[in-house]
Amino acid sequence: MYDFVVVGAGPAGSRFARRAAEEGYDVLAFEQGEVGEPLACSGHVSTDIWGFTGENARDELLQNEIVGARFHVGGPGSDAHRFYKREVVSNVIDREGLDRHLAGLARDAGADVREHHTVTAVDQRHDRVAVTVRGPDGTETFEAKMIAGCDGPRSRVRTELDLAEPGELLHGVLGFDSDADATDYVDVHLSAPRFFAWRIPRGDAGVEYGLAAPPGDDVGGRFDDLIDGYGVDLHRRCSGAIPIGPPESVTSHRGFLLGDAAAQTKPFTGGGILYGMTSADHAVREIDPDSPASLAAYERAWRDDLSQEIRLGHWLRRAYSLPEPVQRAGLSALSGEIGVHMDRPSSLFSREHLRKVFS
């Protein structure tokens, strides 16, 4: 019997599998397809990402360095309000490569990571979980003391464990232009209902364009308008769901959720790579697979760390729906040098940021 079965080998799942294996646990992880595919997530992350990777990862994965953002109330060509730091504030990375890198670290630590395996059922019992999986050699059932659901916004594990859905699922669309662009600003357009659109230069890898909004708000049409406004031809498109708002509980008797499955994401950007891996570290520290009661400690730990940031992120997101004159006035008043951390909305109230705003 395994200590943990991990479903999903994205950043949160691979991080948990690696750290649990390093602690001496017997870990089996399943990925439905190939690790890193299909792409459905932006590659714009804070520089904290390198604290979760292995040696030389930066040389392998870094595509561009970003120092600031231009905020637009309208679409391409509209007036921009610049926010910046004097040093690098974020990185653009090979997003698919990140998944492969993290899964490789999990394997190196001793976790058994299997691709092309789809979980079809989870039977949660008093002393174990039985996980039914369809793989290249047919259907098998594996037993473990606990199961980690790291299988994305439409998590099968979450459904099987009868846990609540995220508060909201946004519809996100990504597109990629192959023309190189090594400039150091991203563009953010507050033109999508209740969310935003973006343009991210990826160095020699080209440019990423994206837009997210609640389903039913013509996300595809609005994305086409964004691309037409920039006058580019895309060589690749993809889409996916973005979970916003964690449910009241992400644990059951012998199961727990991580990453997008738990909606451990930033409400104001939809990003969840760092939050998911941070929560994975909490899970490894707190969960004892022989003690279901330890799941409560994980629930407390990740919420103590991230709930304030998520709550403040919801407040920031409300600004996306303010009347345009109010948005313009606010952006004009606050633009300039900043001292915030892109993963921590609480840094808006930091001494560093307030000093820069009022200097």
XYZ file of N, CA, C and O in Angstrom, residues 145-307:
652
model
N -2.871 5.113 1.682
C -3.395 5.619 2.944
C -4.147 6.934 2.736
O -5.125 7.216 3.441
N -3.679 7.731 1.758
C -4.341 9.000 1.460
C -4.205 9.322 -0.013
O -3.298 8.839 -0.687
N -5.107 10.196 -0.492
C -5.075 10.657 -1.878
C -4.992 12.173 -1.906
O -5.665 12.867 -1.128
N -4.137 12.681 -2.778
C -3.984 14.116 -2.995
C -4.577 14.459 -4.357
O -4.086 13.980 -5.387
N -5.631 15.268 -4.372
C -6.247 15.708 -5.625
C -5.597 16.981 -6.109
O -5.829 18.056 -5.563
N -4.764 16.845 -7.133
C -4.043 17.984 -7.717
C -4.386 18.072 -9.206
O -3.545 18.441 -10.029
N -5.619 17.722 -9.521
C -6.024 17.495 -10.910
C -6.846 18.633 -11.502
O -7.722 18.414 -12.328
N -6.532 19.863 -11.106
C -7.026 21.022 -11.828
C -8.399 21.517 -11.431
O -9.048 20.997 -10.522
N -8.867 22.564 -12.123
C -10.109 23.245 -11.732
C -11.357 22.381 -11.818
O -12.319 22.614 -11.087
N -11.360 21.388 -12.695
C -12.504 20.478 -12.799
C -12.107 19.100 -12.251
O -12.259 18.076 -12.892
N -11.636 19.111 -11.043
C -11.031 17.959 -10.397
C -11.974 16.764 -10.271
O -13.060 16.862 -9.686
N -11.548 15.627 -10.801
C -12.299 14.385 -10.617
C -12.209 13.916 -9.157
O -13.178 13.400 -8.596
N -11.041 14.110 -8.558
C -10.884 13.704 -7.163
C -11.826 14.504 -6.266
O -12.447 13.939 -5.352
N -11.931 15.777 -6.509
C -12.845 16.617 -5.706
C -14.269 16.083 -5.777
O -14.963 15.979 -4.763
N -14.698 15.719 -6.960
C -16.044 15.169 -7.126
C -16.186 13.842 -6.398
O -17.179 13.598 -5.703
N -15.186 12.959 -6.552
C -15.247 11.640 -5.929
C -15.250 11.724 -4.401
O -15.845 10.878 -3.725
N -14.579 12.739 -3.857
C -14.533 12.912 -2.406
C -15.714 13.724 -1.882
O -15.817 13.977 -0.682
N -16.585 14.143 -2.798
C -17.788 14.906 -2.440
C -17.435 16.216 -1.738
O -18.086 16.628 -0.773
N -16.398 16.886 -2.241
C -16.012 18.202 -1.738
C -16.621 19.285 -2.612
O -16.905 19.071 -3.798
N -16.800 20.465 -2.050
C -17.482 21.559 -2.740
C -16.640 22.119 -3.883
O -15.407 22.029 -3.881
N -17.335 22.699 -4.853
C -16.687 23.335 -5.996
C -16.078 24.681 -5.592
O -16.458 25.268 -4.569
N -15.141 25.211 -6.390
C -14.674 26.584 -6.164
C -15.826 27.574 -6.269
O -16.881 27.268 -6.848
N -15.623 28.748 -5.721
C -16.676 29.746 -5.770
C -17.028 30.171 -7.183
O -18.171 30.531 -7.460
N -16.055 30.098 -8.102
C -16.269 30.598 -9.459
C -15.259 29.940 -10.393
O -14.130 29.633 -9.998
N -15.671 29.719 -11.630
C -14.764 29.266 -12.676
C -14.802 30.274 -13.816
O -15.829 30.442 -14.476
N -13.692 30.966 -14.029
C -13.580 31.873 -15.169
C -13.151 31.088 -16.403
O -12.588 29.996 -16.308
N -13.416 31.672 -17.566
C -12.979 31.083 -18.832
C -11.797 31.900 -19.340
O -11.912 33.101 -19.575
N -10.645 31.254 -19.472
C -9.452 31.933 -19.946
C -9.028 31.440 -21.319
O -9.167 30.258 -21.637
N -8.527 32.364 -22.147
C -8.027 32.042 -23.487
C -6.609 32.569 -23.618
O -6.313 33.704 -23.208
N -5.714 31.762 -24.170
C -4.342 32.162 -24.433
C -4.049 32.031 -25.923
O -4.586 31.159 -26.595
N -3.169 32.913 -26.409
C -2.696 32.824 -27.778
C -1.252 33.265 -27.853
O -0.793 34.072 -27.023
N -0.519 32.753 -28.842
C 0.916 32.996 -28.907
C 1.331 33.456 -30.303
O 0.954 32.853 -31.310
N 2.100 34.537 -30.309
C 2.692 35.089 -31.528
C 4.177 34.749 -31.489
O 4.824 34.870 -30.445
N 4.735 34.318 -32.588
C 6.117 33.837 -32.612
C 7.151 34.943 -32.748
O 8.354 34.686 -32.624
N 6.747 36.193 -32.999
C 7.713 37.279 -33.152
C 8.390 37.580 -31.822
O 7.734 37.826 -30.805
N 9.721 37.579 -31.811
C 10.478 37.800 -30.580
C 10.203 39.185 -30.001
O 10.023 40.163 -30.734
N 10.164 39.269 -28.673
C 9.970 40.540 -27.990
C 10.590 40.424 -26.600
O 10.083 39.705 -25.741
N 11.702 41.118 -26.385
C 12.422 41.055 -25.109
C 12.212 42.311 -24.275
O 12.996 42.581 -23.356
N 11.184 43.105 -24.562
C 10.900 44.282 -23.750
C 10.498 43.843 -22.343
O 10.129 42.684 -22.109
N 10.547 44.785 -21.385
C 10.422 44.399 -19.986
C 9.163 44.914 -19.293
O 9.144 45.077 -18.076
N 8.106 45.165 -20.057
C 6.811 45.542 -19.493
C 5.728 44.603 -20.018
O 5.736 44.228 -21.195
N 4.799 44.232 -19.138
C 3.578 43.560 -19.580
C 2.489 44.609 -19.737
O 2.551 45.691 -19.137
N 1.491 44.295 -20.547
C 0.335 45.172 -20.733
C -0.900 44.502 -20.150
O -1.146 43.311 -20.400
N -1.660 45.261 -19.375
C -2.889 44.774 -18.751
C -4.038 45.663 -19.220
O -3.973 46.889 -19.085
N -5.076 45.040 -19.770
C -6.235 45.769 -20.283
C -7.462 45.453 -19.423
O -7.883 44.297 -19.326
N -8.031 46.485 -18.811
C -9.218 46.312 -17.977
C -10.475 46.411 -18.837
O -11.426 47.114 -18.504
N -10.460 45.697 -19.937
C -11.542 45.778 -20.912
C -12.434 44.546 -20.932
O -13.454 44.520 -21.621
N -12.064 43.506 -20.182
C -12.887 42.295 -20.103
C -13.800 42.396 -18.883
O -13.379 42.878 -17.834
N -15.042 41.966 -18.988
C -15.957 42.092 -17.855
C -15.489 41.311 -16.630
O -15.202 40.119 -16.718
N -15.340 42.021 -15.518
C -14.996 41.447 -14.220
C -13.637 40.757 -14.170
O -13.334 40.043 -13.230
N -12.810 40.978 -15.189
C -11.441 40.498 -15.136
C -10.604 41.353 -16.079
O -10.827 42.557 -16.161
N -9.668 40.768 -16.849
C -8.807 41.599 -17.682
C -8.206 40.787 -18.820
O -8.328 39.561 -18.875
N -7.528 41.497 -19.703
C -6.761 40.884 -20.797
C -5.302 41.286 -20.629
O -4.989 42.250 -19.912
N -4.396 40.570 -21.321
C -2.982 40.856 -21.100
C -2.144 40.554 -22.330
O -2.541 39.822 -23.222
N -0.957 41.161 -22.328
C 0.085 40.900 -23.332
C 1.397 40.757 -22.586
O 1.782 41.652 -21.819
N 2.111 39.637 -22.805
C 3.333 39.344 -22.070
C 4.455 39.026 -23.057
O 4.378 38.029 -23.794
N 5.515 39.850 -23.110
C 6.654 39.548 -23.994
C 7.474 38.386 -23.431
O 7.805 38.362 -22.245
N 7.812 37.429 -24.308
C 8.485 36.202 -23.874
C 9.881 36.054 -24.483
O 10.385 34.953 -24.667
N 10.509 37.192 -24.800
C 11.851 37.125 -25.360
C 11.846 36.445 -26.725
O 10.959 36.675 -27.550
N 12.814 35.580 -26.963
C 12.906 34.882 -28.246
C 11.732 33.944 -28.485
O 11.482 33.529 -29.626
N 10.994 33.591 -27.422
C 9.859 32.669 -27.566
C 8.619 33.357 -28.124
O 7.627 32.680 -28.428
N 8.635 34.683 -28.251
C 7.501 35.387 -28.845
C 6.723 36.190 -27.830
O 7.284 36.766 -26.894
N 5.408 36.259 -28.007
C 4.529 37.060 -27.148
C 3.308 36.227 -26.773
O 2.735 35.533 -27.620
N 2.921 36.299 -25.515
C 1.693 35.648 -25.041
C 0.589 36.696 -24.912
O 0.802 37.777 -24.343
N -0.576 36.378 -25.443
C -1.780 37.201 -25.280
C -2.815 36.375 -24.532
O -2.906 35.155 -24.709
N -3.607 37.032 -23.690
C -4.610 36.296 -22.947
C -5.771 37.163 -22.537
O -5.679 38.402 -22.524
N -6.871 36.517 -22.215
C -8.059 37.207 -21.710
C -8.859 36.208 -20.895
O -8.956 35.036 -21.255
N -9.405 36.680 -19.781
C -10.258 35.830 -18.957
C -11.465 36.638 -18.499
O -11.374 37.845 -18.271
N -12.581 35.951 -18.372
C -13.836 36.570 -17.929
C -14.796 35.451 -17.553
O -14.554 34.274 -17.872
N -15.884 35.785 -16.874
C -16.873 34.749 -16.561
C -17.452 34.139 -17.838
O -17.620 34.828 -18.851
N -17.743 32.838 -17.838
C -18.357 32.204 -19.013
C -19.656 32.923 -19.390
O -20.393 33.399 -18.531
N -19.898 33.010 -20.692
C -21.092 33.676 -21.158
C -20.879 35.128 -21.536
O -21.776 35.774 -22.094
N -19.679 35.653 -21.233
C -19.371 37.040 -21.578
C -18.601 37.143 -22.884
O -17.776 38.039 -23.056
N -18.855 36.204 -23.816
C -18.245 36.218 -25.142
C -16.728 36.331 -25.051
O -16.108 37.200 -25.659
N -16.130 35.424 -24.273
C -14.692 35.467 -24.058
C -13.940 35.312 -25.385
O -12.990 36.049 -25.663
N -14.392 34.371 -26.234
C -13.711 34.161 -27.509
C -13.758 35.385 -28.402
O -12.752 35.776 -29.010
N -14.932 36.019 -28.489
C -15.061 37.219 -29.313
C -14.229 38.366 -28.785
O -13.611 39.111 -29.565
N -14.204 38.530 -27.488
C -13.403 39.610 -26.897
C -11.908 39.359 -27.106
O -11.134 40.295 -27.311
N -11.511 38.082 -27.058
C -10.112 37.767 -27.316
C -9.750 38.076 -28.766
O -8.678 38.630 -29.049
N -10.630 37.750 -29.690
C -10.384 38.084 -31.096
C -10.246 39.589 -31.278
O -9.391 40.055 -32.056
N -11.051 40.370 -30.575
C -10.941 41.831 -30.662
C -9.583 42.303 -30.144
O -8.974 43.226 -30.706
N -9.104 41.673 -29.067
C -7.792 42.028 -28.528
C -6.705 41.768 -29.557
O -5.838 42.627 -29.800
N -6.751 40.598 -30.186
C -5.728 40.242 -31.175
C -5.817 41.154 -32.390
O -4.793 41.596 -32.932
N -7.032 41.459 -32.839
C -7.196 42.380 -33.965
C -6.632 43.744 -33.617
O -6.023 44.417 -34.467
N -6.833 44.191 -32.382
C -6.317 45.481 -31.964
C -4.804 45.551 -31.995
O -4.227 46.601 -32.289
N -4.159 44.443 -31.692
C -2.700 44.401 -31.748
C -2.187 44.086 -33.155
O -0.992 44.251 -33.437
N -3.063 43.612 -34.029
C -2.672 43.348 -35.413
C -1.660 42.234 -35.569
O -0.716 42.348 -36.356
N -1.861 41.127 -34.829
C -0.902 40.027 -34.894
C -1.588 38.757 -35.385
O -2.816 38.632 -35.336
N -0.778 37.848 -35.867
C -1.247 36.520 -36.269
C -0.737 35.507 -35.255
O 0.471 35.437 -34.991
N -1.625 34.746 -34.699
C -1.252 33.771 -33.692
C -0.962 32.417 -34.329
O -1.677 31.984 -35.229
N 0.053 31.733 -33.824
C 0.367 30.394 -34.340
C -0.185 29.305 -33.429
O -0.135 28.122 -33.788
N -0.735 29.714 -32.286
C -1.231 28.719 -31.332
C -2.240 29.360 -30.397
O -2.067 30.505 -29.978
N -3.295 28.615 -30.071
C -4.298 29.054 -29.104
C -4.619 27.904 -28.166
O -4.518 26.736 -28.528
N -5.040 28.251 -26.951
C -5.534 27.255 -26.012
C -6.449 27.942 -25.016
O -6.508 29.181 -24.965
N -7.175 27.171 -24.259
C -8.096 27.757 -23.295
C -8.237 26.832 -22.101
O -7.862 25.659 -22.153
N -8.796 27.376 -21.022
C -8.989 26.574 -19.823
C -9.787 27.326 -18.790
O -10.065 28.526 -18.933
N -10.153 26.622 -17.728
C -10.901 27.215 -16.634
C -9.943 27.746 -15.572
O -8.874 27.170 -15.331
N -10.336 28.836 -14.934
C -9.546 29.446 -13.865
C -10.403 29.460 -12.609
O -11.413 30.168 -12.548
N -10.043 28.685 -11.576
C -10.862 28.649 -10.363
C -10.561 29.830 -9.447
O -9.400 30.171 -9.214
N -11.601 30.436 -8.946
C -11.465 31.565 -8.026
C -12.317 31.288 -6.790
O -13.507 30.995 -6.904
N -11.724 31.389 -5.625
C -12.476 31.238 -4.385
C -12.474 29.832 -3.841
O -13.272 28.996 -4.277
N -11.599 29.515 -2.869
C -11.567 28.157 -2.300
C -12.864 27.823 -1.575
O -13.484 28.705 -0.965
N -13.292 26.559 -1.618
C -14.456 26.155 -0.823
C -14.108 26.166 0.661
O -12.945 26.333 1.048
N -15.118 25.968 1.504
C -14.901 26.011 2.946
C -13.966 24.912 3.422
O -13.261 25.065 4.420
N -13.946 23.787 2.731
C -13.050 22.702 3.111
C -12.440 22.083 1.866
O -13.113 21.919 0.855
N -11.151 21.751 1.958
C -10.475 21.064 0.855
C -9.933 19.714 1.336
O -9.023 19.154 0.733
N -10.516 19.190 2.421
C -10.105 17.896 2.944
C -11.325 17.023 3.222
O -12.410 17.524 3.515
N -11.109 15.706 3.139
C -12.137 14.723 3.508
C -11.515 13.787 4.552
O -10.531 14.146 5.204
N -12.042 12.580 4.687
C -11.511 11.663 5.702
C -10.100 11.192 5.369
O -9.228 11.150 6.242
N -9.855 10.852 4.103
C -8.516 10.402 3.698
C -8.079 11.034 2.379
O -7.324 10.431 1.620
N -8.554 12.243 2.134
C -8.161 12.929 0.920
C -8.040 14.420 1.130
O -8.610 14.986 2.065
N -7.288 15.058 0.241
C -7.124 16.513 0.313
C -6.825 17.046 -1.081
O -6.386 16.304 -1.972
N -7.097 18.325 -1.266
C -6.907 18.984 -2.553
C -5.755 19.978 -2.473
O -5.484 20.568 -1.425
N -5.107 20.162 -3.626
C -4.012 21.120 -3.755
C -4.134 21.865 -5.079
O -4.644 21.336 -6.064
N -3.628 23.096 -5.103
C -3.547 23.853 -6.348
C -4.901 24.261 -6.877
O -5.801 24.650 -6.123
N -5.072 24.186 -8.204
C -6.326 24.609 -8.824
C -7.511 23.783 -8.349
O -8.637 24.272 -8.306
N -7.304 22.530 -8.001
C -8.401 21.706 -7.500
C -8.983 22.282 -6.221
O -10.184 22.142 -5.943
N -8.143 22.965 -5.434
C -8.569 23.607 -4.193
C -8.833 25.096 -4.383
O -9.146 25.791 -3.408
N -8.718 25.600 -5.611
C -8.838 27.037 -5.913
C -7.862 27.847 -5.067
O -8.190 28.943 -4.590
N -6.658 27.336 -4.917
C -5.604 28.071 -4.216
C -4.933 28.995 -5.231
O -3.794 28.788 -5.655
N -5.674 30.019 -5.625
C -5.255 30.936 -6.684
C -5.426 32.371 -6.228
O -6.117 32.664 -5.247
N -4.805 33.282 -6.982
C -4.931 34.716 -6.712
C -6.193 35.238 -7.402
O -6.270 35.194 -8.637
N -7.166 35.753 -6.654
C -8.414 36.212 -7.281
C -8.229 37.371 -8.253
O -9.049 37.567 -9.144
N -7.154 38.138 -8.102
C -6.967 39.320 -8.941
C -6.161 39.036 -10.205
O -6.088 39.879 -11.100
N -5.541 37.840 -10.319
C -4.840 37.467 -11.553
C -5.214 36.077 -12.048
O -4.985 35.776 -13.210
N -5.729 35.222 -11.173
C -6.020 33.843 -11.539
C -4.827 32.922 -11.434
O -4.969 31.705 -11.574
N -3.629 33.456 -11.191
C -2.438 32.622 -11.091
C -2.437 31.781 -9.824
O -2.854 32.252 -8.762
N -1.942 30.556 -9.930
C -1.943 29.695 -8.770
C -0.694 28.845 -8.608
O -0.649 27.990 -7.726
N 0.327 29.076 -9.425
C 1.511 28.228 -9.368
C 2.176 28.309 -7.996
O 2.442 27.298 -7.347
N 2.451 29.521 -7.527
C 3.137 29.692 -6.248
C 2.240 29.329 -5.071
O 2.691 28.693 -4.109
N 0.967 29.719 -5.125
C 0.060 29.376 -4.024
C -0.100 27.861 -3.910
O -0.141 27.312 -2.808
N -0.213 27.188 -5.044
C -0.372 25.741 -5.020
C 0.846 25.033 -4.461
O 0.728 24.092 -3.659
N 2.049 25.461 -4.866
C 3.256 24.815 -4.364
C 3.504 25.167 -2.900
O 4.005 24.336 -2.129
N 3.176 26.382 -2.500
C 3.265 26.750 -1.082
C 2.351 25.866 -0.242
O 2.739 25.371 0.827
N 1.138 25.636 -0.729
C 0.198 24.770 -0.017
C 0.684 23.328 0.009
O 0.467 22.598 0.989
N 1.346 22.892 -1.061
C 1.914 21.547 -1.086
C 2.952 21.372 0.018
O 3.015 20.320 0.675
N 3.765 22.398 0.233
C 4.753 22.327 1.305
C 4.077 22.243 2.671
O 4.529 21.514 3.561
N 2.990 23.007 2.854
C 2.239 22.899 4.104
C 1.695 21.479 4.278
O 1.715 20.926 5.386
N 1.199 20.895 3.194
C 0.634 19.546 3.276
C 1.682 18.536 3.717
O 1.419 17.666 4.573
N 2.893 18.625 3.174
C 3.948 17.679 3.543
C 4.329 17.844 5.011
O 4.559 16.861 5.729
N 4.396 19.090 5.465
C 4.764 19.327 6.866
C 3.702 18.838 7.843
O 4.019 18.378 8.947
N 2.431 18.955 7.469
C 1.359 18.739 8.438
C 0.688 17.362 8.360
O 0.171 16.864 9.359
N 0.667 16.729 7.198
C -0.146 15.519 7.029
C 0.663 14.269 7.321
O 1.736 14.041 6.757
N 0.123 13.460 8.197
C 0.639 12.128 8.483
C -0.328 11.133 7.856
O -1.493 11.067 8.257
N 0.103 10.359 6.858
C -0.838 9.468 6.163
C -1.468 8.417 7.083
O -2.507 7.852 6.748
N -0.856 8.161 8.253
C -1.432 7.221 9.206
C -2.445 7.877 10.150
O -3.060 7.181 10.963
N -2.598 9.200 10.027
C -3.469 9.923 10.955
C -4.392 10.877 10.196
O -4.002 12.006 9.889
N -5.607 10.452 9.888
C -6.543 11.343 9.199
C -6.782 12.659 9.935
O -7.064 13.681 9.301
N -6.642 12.657 11.260
C -6.841 13.885 12.023
C -5.838 14.968 11.629
O -6.100 16.163 11.800
N -4.684 14.577 11.059
C -3.665 15.558 10.678
C -4.103 16.415 9.495
O -3.506 17.474 9.236
N -5.120 15.981 8.767
C -5.606 16.787 7.646
C -6.119 18.139 8.114
O -6.044 19.134 7.383
N -6.641 18.205 9.334
C -7.115 19.477 9.871
C -5.961 20.459 10.043
O -6.132 21.671 9.859
N -4.782 19.949 10.389
C -3.617 20.820 10.537
C -3.204 21.409 9.194
O -2.808 22.583 9.108
N -3.276 20.599 8.133
C -3.009 21.135 6.790
C -4.014 22.211 6.433
O -3.644 23.287 5.937
N -5.286 21.962 6.684
C -6.329 22.944 6.370
C -6.048 24.273 7.066
O -6.157 25.355 6.464
N -5.664 24.213 8.326
C -5.362 25.439 9.072
C -4.113 26.119 8.536
O -4.071 27.350 8.386
N -3.076 25.332 8.235
C -1.782 25.908 7.864
C -1.850 26.701 6.570
O -1.356 27.833 6.496
N -2.439 26.102 5.525
C -2.435 26.830 4.260
C -3.355 28.042 4.318
O -3.057 29.097 3.713
N -4.455 27.934 5.062
C -5.351 29.092 5.183
C -4.719 30.198 6.029
O -4.868 31.393 5.719
N -4.009 29.842 7.092
C -3.316 30.852 7.887
C -2.311 31.619 7.038
O -2.104 32.825 7.225
N -1.695 30.932 6.102
C -0.679 31.545 5.243
C -1.303 32.394 4.132
O -0.836 33.511 3.856
N -2.365 31.900 3.503
C -2.838 32.508 2.253
C -4.211 33.168 2.316
O -4.566 33.903 1.395
N -5.006 32.920 3.353
C -6.388 33.414 3.327
C -6.457 34.938 3.296
O -7.317 35.509 2.612
